[in-house]
């Protein structure tokens, strides 16, 4: 691969990271802005990735005893008022349904029917703690009804001002787990179990390394006693909160009246949790792995594992090449990868070879296989891995390839994870003073707009004063890590004793 | 089984059909009304059935080249105004978002912020033709972009006055397919292909027989050129529209500007289709198969295929019984039914045996297997089929049962379908005069409230006059059947020549 070769995505990450992201999404045909403010259209390639995320997580949720259910999209205003902190956090910017009819206006067209005003405004759910709490209060009466382990796949809406495809949109898709338990210990255990499931899924399926940790007070979910998070580093070295798991104590149980009789026939409030990940994960996937040629999709989550690209000029060549390609497609589909048949696409569209090839590069398909007349003669195929350079190809025996394909996919998955981990390590720095912190987040030069310091590992106590000081630098404590170094030290902002280092970074 | 045995559901179908339905839903723990007017909560058992419907249909959609995508929940008012008939049909009763913020009111609590009024009201989608049309207009420019075959799984909302769980709710879940084609013939073919898929799925997976047909003009989808339907007969002999497939001609293409250049470089409007089924199918399932003991679930769609019920009194018995039960569960899960591992639940809850057994009867699990100390001794199990009487059990060798289970499930599936078909045949009548029609739909006695005549097969022309006359009898033409008898005759209402008999019935 020539050093000065032009990349498929312009601008590159270094030239303009934010614009690069938009261009990767566009080039892979994953999503686009809609005519509705802040709402996106998720196109088939982007949606297929979300479906794979859903399928993988859903299996893990069910394997741990959770069952799916569905609750109303609309939440009565009075429900939001029940939990004070929750009001503060969610009632502010939301879509409010006030009427239930349109009528023809005096000048033609449609107007809102003033006679059809609702008695109580309804809110499109920004999250469902309150409406699900109302059901839980009815469903639970005895300790025998606990634990109650429910998950919902749904759309939610938050009236965001600044939106970016997948990362922050007014409407987004997510799952929200809601559970109720008889004891505090069980609820805490559930909160941590689901955090572990997020870590496992995001690292092993999406090849995105995460740091598991506890949120500081100001970053907690409104109404939660404790919020846990998995934080990932994007290639601009900003942190992205990839999933959260909340221990809600008895706050929501009290607000919604979720009570049960224990074995001693005493009435008690249940202990509840909630946890969620969203289509934001697709954004995390893109920004962790993609390069200046477009999307790079880890095999376990890729809509297609392998694309076969027949190459020919004349009709006579076509017959021979397509015969080999079709036989190969069949052989590959009979192979299993990640517990299911391999996903193989044979691209026989009437397009130039280069256009086709680059199309699939930009879509991030893990393996591209070229089959031309010369390959047919020699009984081989040209295999290119998406985690290597676009012009880096290996000739493999056509007969041997199907049996090798699963191992190649597994190797790509592993390589992407190792690469992301190495990148995070490279851009994580132990920081021991405020000055060091400032320097770390001051760009060395202006040639790389939108690329930031990284993860600063620093002693910093969880106080409003400290949060305010960090905010001046546009930084936040991303989390107090659960695993790793717990050596105490001195807070770099207050000078007081600190129990352990925390992760400080800019964030999405 | 005693002849006077009490049924598990009260009232029975004959006593009060409508109330029986509600009680079946409740007893199977499938859904309930929510605090939000007209919206239901789909509980885990009901949602699992919907998940199985989704999975089966999704496979069939993908196998025919469709890809899933996701479009915004909210539709600008101006979009609805684009297609005149569509306005008439959908813009009337809908949830209207007018504001984007709540603020604290002067007397505490939250009020709608008058300063946060939207410039243009947004409607929660009642269906997505208009918003998807806007995307299609952008995505399509050449004949090479066609056909475009998209499906969306989503929630939609229609402000219904009278609601019933699953059958008619303000919010419901559905899939909506939207496709665009270069020619009228291809679009018509697609409309029919998807109708065939609905027929196959509903008959073969859900064991619900349907009549495929064309809708009359007044029952057409607003804006469609032609609407096709699959109509099923419920046990109250009313018709339920189980799915529809619409040929939209160029109406929506013109409204949304979906144009393409053909191979001769001429600009043309595309031909579009849309088609959908919803959570209403769960209602159809319940009302087709269930009996006075509760839900009866066809195996292919059942959340669990087999429930194992260990029976013991003393701890010593427990050990032996549970050992056999666990071994049996393992052996059954290793078996395959309908292309996937058998779904088996071992119910070891600390409840009385009768309560457990009746609980699973009411939930409609196809096979119940009792394992008691005497069965352990004799090496057998007691197997009960949900399609037979509650006390009808067969002793089967524990060793042989796993290998027989799939055949038993297949037989239950077949039996339920045959039974439903026979019921429909029994309550379908060739009707040759208006008087006969009136008599057919006049209840013989008042002891069976809510049970109606059936399907009247009559000659009846598609005219507004005829529709009005039928409406007086609370009847509609459910469809003009595609298959079957095409003998011409004389319209029973107008006396004019008629091309073929149509299905006339009361309907949900």
PDB file of C-alpha atoms in Angstrom, chain A residues 81-239:
ATOM      1  CA  UNK A  81     -43.808  14.216  39.252  1.00  0.00           C
ATOM      2  CA  UNK A  82     -43.613  11.269  41.639  1.00  0.00           C
ATOM      3  CA  UNK A  83     -39.857  11.049  42.059  1.00  0.00           C
ATOM      4  CA  UNK A  84     -38.332  14.440  42.793  1.00  0.00           C
ATOM      5  CA  UNK A  85     -34.842  13.917  41.359  1.00  0.00           C
ATOM      6  CA  UNK A  86     -36.327  12.165  38.370  1.00  0.00           C
ATOM      7  CA  UNK A  87     -38.452  15.244  37.552  1.00  0.00           C
ATOM      8  CA  UNK A  88     -35.322  17.348  37.662  1.00  0.00           C
ATOM      9  CA  UNK A  89     -33.511  15.002  35.286  1.00  0.00           C
ATOM     10  CA  UNK A  90     -36.129  14.063  32.726  1.00  0.00           C
ATOM     11  CA  UNK A  91     -39.220  16.240  32.850  1.00  0.00           C
ATOM     12  CA  UNK A  92     -37.523  19.232  31.376  1.00  0.00           C
ATOM     13  CA  UNK A  93     -36.941  18.651  27.694  1.00  0.00           C
ATOM     14  CA  UNK A  94     -39.439  16.141  26.414  1.00  0.00           C
ATOM     15  CA  UNK A  95     -42.117  15.697  23.770  1.00  0.00           C
ATOM     16  CA  UNK A  96     -45.501  16.623  25.216  1.00  0.00           C
ATOM     17  CA  UNK A  97     -48.753  15.273  23.761  1.00  0.00           C
ATOM     18  CA  UNK A  98     -51.520  17.752  24.524  1.00  0.00           C
ATOM     19  CA  UNK A  99     -54.248  16.958  21.949  1.00  0.00           C
ATOM     20  CA  UNK A 100     -55.764  13.904  20.304  1.00  0.00           C
ATOM     21  CA  UNK A 101     -57.174  15.237  17.064  1.00  0.00           C
ATOM     22  CA  UNK A 102     -56.471  17.295  13.966  1.00  0.00           C
ATOM     23  CA  UNK A 103     -59.281  18.931  12.032  1.00  0.00           C
ATOM     24  CA  UNK A 104     -59.504  20.809   8.784  1.00  0.00           C
ATOM     25  CA  UNK A 105     -58.546  24.429   9.303  1.00  0.00           C
ATOM     26  CA  UNK A 106     -60.528  27.411   8.044  1.00  0.00           C
ATOM     27  CA  UNK A 107     -57.924  27.998   5.332  1.00  0.00           C
ATOM     28  CA  UNK A 108     -57.603  24.337   4.310  1.00  0.00           C
ATOM     29  CA  UNK A 109     -54.904  22.070   5.666  1.00  0.00           C
ATOM     30  CA  UNK A 110     -55.009  20.619   9.146  1.00  0.00           C
ATOM     31  CA  UNK A 111     -55.000  22.334  12.522  1.00  0.00           C
ATOM     32  CA  UNK A 112     -54.892  21.027  16.064  1.00  0.00           C
ATOM     33  CA  UNK A 113     -58.494  20.658  17.248  1.00  0.00           C
ATOM     34  CA  UNK A 114     -58.828  22.985  20.256  1.00  0.00           C
ATOM     35  CA  UNK A 115     -61.771  20.877  21.439  1.00  0.00           C
ATOM     36  CA  UNK A 116     -59.575  17.791  21.680  1.00  0.00           C
ATOM     37  CA  UNK A 117     -57.256  18.864  24.475  1.00  0.00           C
ATOM     38  CA  UNK A 118     -56.255  16.086  26.858  1.00  0.00           C
ATOM     39  CA  UNK A 119     -57.227  16.446  30.493  1.00  0.00           C
ATOM     40  CA  UNK A 120     -53.686  15.553  31.481  1.00  0.00           C
ATOM     41  CA  UNK A 121     -50.741  16.046  29.125  1.00  0.00           C
ATOM     42  CA  UNK A 122     -48.818  12.893  28.231  1.00  0.00           C
ATOM     43  CA  UNK A 123     -45.071  12.691  27.780  1.00  0.00           C
ATOM     44  CA  UNK A 124     -43.308  10.459  25.271  1.00  0.00           C
ATOM     45  CA  UNK A 125     -41.191   8.255  27.543  1.00  0.00           C
ATOM     46  CA  UNK A 126     -37.651   9.523  28.080  1.00  0.00           C
ATOM     47  CA  UNK A 127     -37.198   6.367  30.212  1.00  0.00           C
ATOM     48  CA  UNK A 128     -39.816   4.147  31.834  1.00  0.00           C
ATOM     49  CA  UNK A 129     -39.089   3.864  35.568  1.00  0.00           C
ATOM     50  CA  UNK A 130     -42.341   5.564  36.546  1.00  0.00           C
ATOM     51  CA  UNK A 131     -44.744   3.753  34.209  1.00  0.00           C
ATOM     52  CA  UNK A 132     -43.113   0.371  34.819  1.00  0.00           C
ATOM     53  CA  UNK A 133     -43.114   1.126  38.548  1.00  0.00           C
ATOM     54  CA  UNK A 134     -46.901   1.465  38.398  1.00  0.00           C
ATOM     55  CA  UNK A 135     -47.153  -2.048  36.913  1.00  0.00           C
ATOM     56  CA  UNK A 136     -44.663  -3.505  39.360  1.00  0.00           C
ATOM     57  CA  UNK A 137     -46.738  -2.120  42.240  1.00  0.00           C
ATOM     58  CA  UNK A 138     -49.681  -4.170  40.935  1.00  0.00           C
ATOM     59  CA  UNK A 139     -47.746  -7.300  40.072  1.00  0.00           C
ATOM     60  CA  UNK A 140     -45.866  -7.653  43.331  1.00  0.00           C
ATOM     61  CA  UNK A 141     -47.582  -8.541  46.565  1.00  0.00           C
ATOM     62  CA  UNK A 142     -45.495 -11.276  48.156  1.00  0.00           C
ATOM     63  CA  UNK A 143     -41.810 -12.149  48.454  1.00  0.00           C
ATOM     64  CA  UNK A 144     -42.744 -15.080  46.201  1.00  0.00           C
ATOM     65  CA  UNK A 145     -43.208 -12.588  43.344  1.00  0.00           C
ATOM     66  CA  UNK A 146     -39.572 -11.527  43.681  1.00  0.00           C
ATOM     67  CA  UNK A 147     -37.173 -11.123  42.070  1.00  0.00           C
ATOM     68  CA  UNK A 148     -39.100  -9.650  39.154  1.00  0.00           C
ATOM     69  CA  UNK A 149     -36.715  -9.434  36.191  1.00  0.00           C
ATOM     70  CA  UNK A 150     -38.092  -7.513  33.204  1.00  0.00           C
ATOM     71  CA  UNK A 151     -36.544  -6.008  30.105  1.00  0.00           C
ATOM     72  CA  UNK A 152     -38.075  -3.803  27.429  1.00  0.00           C
ATOM     73  CA  UNK A 153     -36.808  -3.077  23.901  1.00  0.00           C
ATOM     74  CA  UNK A 154     -38.258   0.273  22.940  1.00  0.00           C
ATOM     75  CA  UNK A 155     -37.918   3.715  21.454  1.00  0.00           C
ATOM     76  CA  UNK A 156     -37.495   6.679  23.801  1.00  0.00           C
ATOM     77  CA  UNK A 157     -37.334  10.406  23.276  1.00  0.00           C
ATOM     78  CA  UNK A 158     -35.372  13.238  24.852  1.00  0.00           C
ATOM     79  CA  UNK A 159     -35.588  16.683  23.340  1.00  0.00           C
ATOM     80  CA  UNK A 160     -31.866  17.161  22.723  1.00  0.00           C
ATOM     81  CA  UNK A 161     -30.612  20.444  21.334  1.00  0.00           C
ATOM     82  CA  UNK A 162     -27.477  19.295  19.580  1.00  0.00           C
ATOM     83  CA  UNK A 163     -27.789  15.924  17.940  1.00  0.00           C
ATOM     84  CA  UNK A 164     -25.381  13.574  16.138  1.00  0.00           C
ATOM     85  CA  UNK A 165     -26.305  10.360  14.347  1.00  0.00           C
ATOM     86  CA  UNK A 166     -26.352   7.420  16.795  1.00  0.00           C
ATOM     87  CA  UNK A 167     -24.507   9.358  19.515  1.00  0.00           C
ATOM     88  CA  UNK A 168     -27.207  11.766  20.566  1.00  0.00           C
ATOM     89  CA  UNK A 169     -30.601  11.906  18.902  1.00  0.00           C
ATOM     90  CA  UNK A 170     -34.004  13.044  20.111  1.00  0.00           C
ATOM     91  CA  UNK A 171     -35.498   9.615  19.468  1.00  0.00           C
ATOM     92  CA  UNK A 172     -33.342   6.576  19.977  1.00  0.00           C
ATOM     93  CA  UNK A 173     -33.769   2.825  20.366  1.00  0.00           C
ATOM     94  CA  UNK A 174     -32.678   1.067  23.497  1.00  0.00           C
ATOM     95  CA  UNK A 175     -33.336  -1.626  26.016  1.00  0.00           C
ATOM     96  CA  UNK A 176     -34.214  -0.818  29.568  1.00  0.00           C
ATOM     97  CA  UNK A 177     -34.045  -3.495  32.230  1.00  0.00           C
ATOM     98  CA  UNK A 178     -36.180  -3.031  35.329  1.00  0.00           C
ATOM     99  CA  UNK A 179     -35.977  -5.374  38.262  1.00  0.00           C
ATOM    100  CA  UNK A 180     -37.358  -5.573  41.791  1.00  0.00           C
ATOM    101  CA  UNK A 181     -35.828  -7.527  44.668  1.00  0.00           C
ATOM    102  CA  UNK A 182     -36.600  -8.459  48.241  1.00  0.00           C
ATOM    103  CA  UNK A 183     -33.269  -7.302  49.651  1.00  0.00           C
ATOM    104  CA  UNK A 184     -30.768  -4.539  49.091  1.00  0.00           C
ATOM    105  CA  UNK A 185     -27.983  -7.079  48.604  1.00  0.00           C
ATOM    106  CA  UNK A 186     -29.847  -8.840  45.789  1.00  0.00           C
ATOM    107  CA  UNK A 187     -30.569  -5.579  44.016  1.00  0.00           C
ATOM    108  CA  UNK A 188     -26.942  -4.487  44.268  1.00  0.00           C
ATOM    109  CA  UNK A 189     -25.881  -7.890  42.941  1.00  0.00           C
ATOM    110  CA  UNK A 190     -28.266  -7.506  39.986  1.00  0.00           C
ATOM    111  CA  UNK A 191     -26.935  -4.018  39.238  1.00  0.00           C
ATOM    112  CA  UNK A 192     -23.415  -5.422  39.080  1.00  0.00           C
ATOM    113  CA  UNK A 193     -24.441  -8.562  37.170  1.00  0.00           C
ATOM    114  CA  UNK A 194     -25.930  -6.485  34.364  1.00  0.00           C
ATOM    115  CA  UNK A 195     -22.888  -4.216  34.321  1.00  0.00           C
ATOM    116  CA  UNK A 196     -20.773  -7.349  33.872  1.00  0.00           C
ATOM    117  CA  UNK A 197     -23.021  -8.490  31.032  1.00  0.00           C
ATOM    118  CA  UNK A 198     -22.550  -5.118  29.322  1.00  0.00           C
ATOM    119  CA  UNK A 199     -18.785  -5.392  29.764  1.00  0.00           C
ATOM    120  CA  UNK A 200     -18.713  -8.930  28.367  1.00  0.00           C
ATOM    121  CA  UNK A 201     -20.927  -8.105  25.418  1.00  0.00           C
ATOM    122  CA  UNK A 202     -19.254  -4.841  24.467  1.00  0.00           C
ATOM    123  CA  UNK A 203     -15.745  -6.271  24.784  1.00  0.00           C
ATOM    124  CA  UNK A 204     -16.283  -9.743  23.363  1.00  0.00           C
ATOM    125  CA  UNK A 205     -18.915  -9.081  20.697  1.00  0.00           C
ATOM    126  CA  UNK A 206     -18.165  -5.496  19.729  1.00  0.00           C
ATOM    127  CA  UNK A 207     -14.415  -5.640  20.439  1.00  0.00           C
ATOM    128  CA  UNK A 208     -14.697  -2.331  22.299  1.00  0.00           C
ATOM    129  CA  UNK A 209     -12.666  -2.293  25.526  1.00  0.00           C
ATOM    130  CA  UNK A 210     -14.432  -0.632  28.449  1.00  0.00           C
ATOM    131  CA  UNK A 211     -13.629   0.510  31.960  1.00  0.00           C
ATOM    132  CA  UNK A 212     -16.215  -0.532  34.498  1.00  0.00           C
ATOM    133  CA  UNK A 213     -16.798   1.959  37.260  1.00  0.00           C
ATOM    134  CA  UNK A 214     -19.049   3.888  39.564  1.00  0.00           C
ATOM    135  CA  UNK A 215     -20.332   7.334  38.589  1.00  0.00           C
ATOM    136  CA  UNK A 216     -19.716  10.372  40.762  1.00  0.00           C
ATOM    137  CA  UNK A 217     -22.689  11.996  42.440  1.00  0.00           C
ATOM    138  CA  UNK A 218     -23.290  14.627  39.778  1.00  0.00           C
ATOM    139  CA  UNK A 219     -23.256  12.078  36.957  1.00  0.00           C
ATOM    140  CA  UNK A 220     -25.694   9.712  38.633  1.00  0.00           C
ATOM    141  CA  UNK A 221     -29.028   8.764  37.038  1.00  0.00           C
ATOM    142  CA  UNK A 222     -31.725  11.069  38.424  1.00  0.00           C
ATOM    143  CA  UNK A 223     -33.245   9.202  41.357  1.00  0.00           C
ATOM    144  CA  UNK A 224     -30.569   6.497  41.627  1.00  0.00           C
ATOM    145  CA  UNK A 225     -28.615   5.649  44.753  1.00  0.00           C
ATOM    146  CA  UNK A 226     -25.678   4.421  42.720  1.00  0.00           C
ATOM    147  CA  UNK A 227     -24.956   4.450  38.985  1.00  0.00           C
ATOM    148  CA  UNK A 228     -22.421   2.157  37.372  1.00  0.00           C
ATOM    149  CA  UNK A 229     -21.064   2.667  33.890  1.00  0.00           C
ATOM    150  CA  UNK A 230     -18.921   1.118  31.213  1.00  0.00           C
ATOM    151  CA  UNK A 231     -16.757   3.797  29.573  1.00  0.00           C
ATOM    152  CA  UNK A 232     -15.043   3.374  26.233  1.00  0.00           C
ATOM    153  CA  UNK A 233     -12.353   5.499  24.556  1.00  0.00           C
ATOM    154  CA  UNK A 234     -13.105   6.725  21.050  1.00  0.00           C
ATOM    155  CA  UNK A 235     -10.342   7.496  18.528  1.00  0.00           C
ATOM    156  CA  UNK A 236     -10.547  11.194  19.337  1.00  0.00           C
ATOM    157  CA  UNK A 237      -9.669  10.035  22.862  1.00  0.00           C
ATOM    158  CA  UNK A 238     -12.945  11.233  24.272  1.00  0.00           C
ATOM    159  CA  UNK A 239     -14.888   8.934  26.564  1.00  0.00           C
TER     160      UNK A 239
END
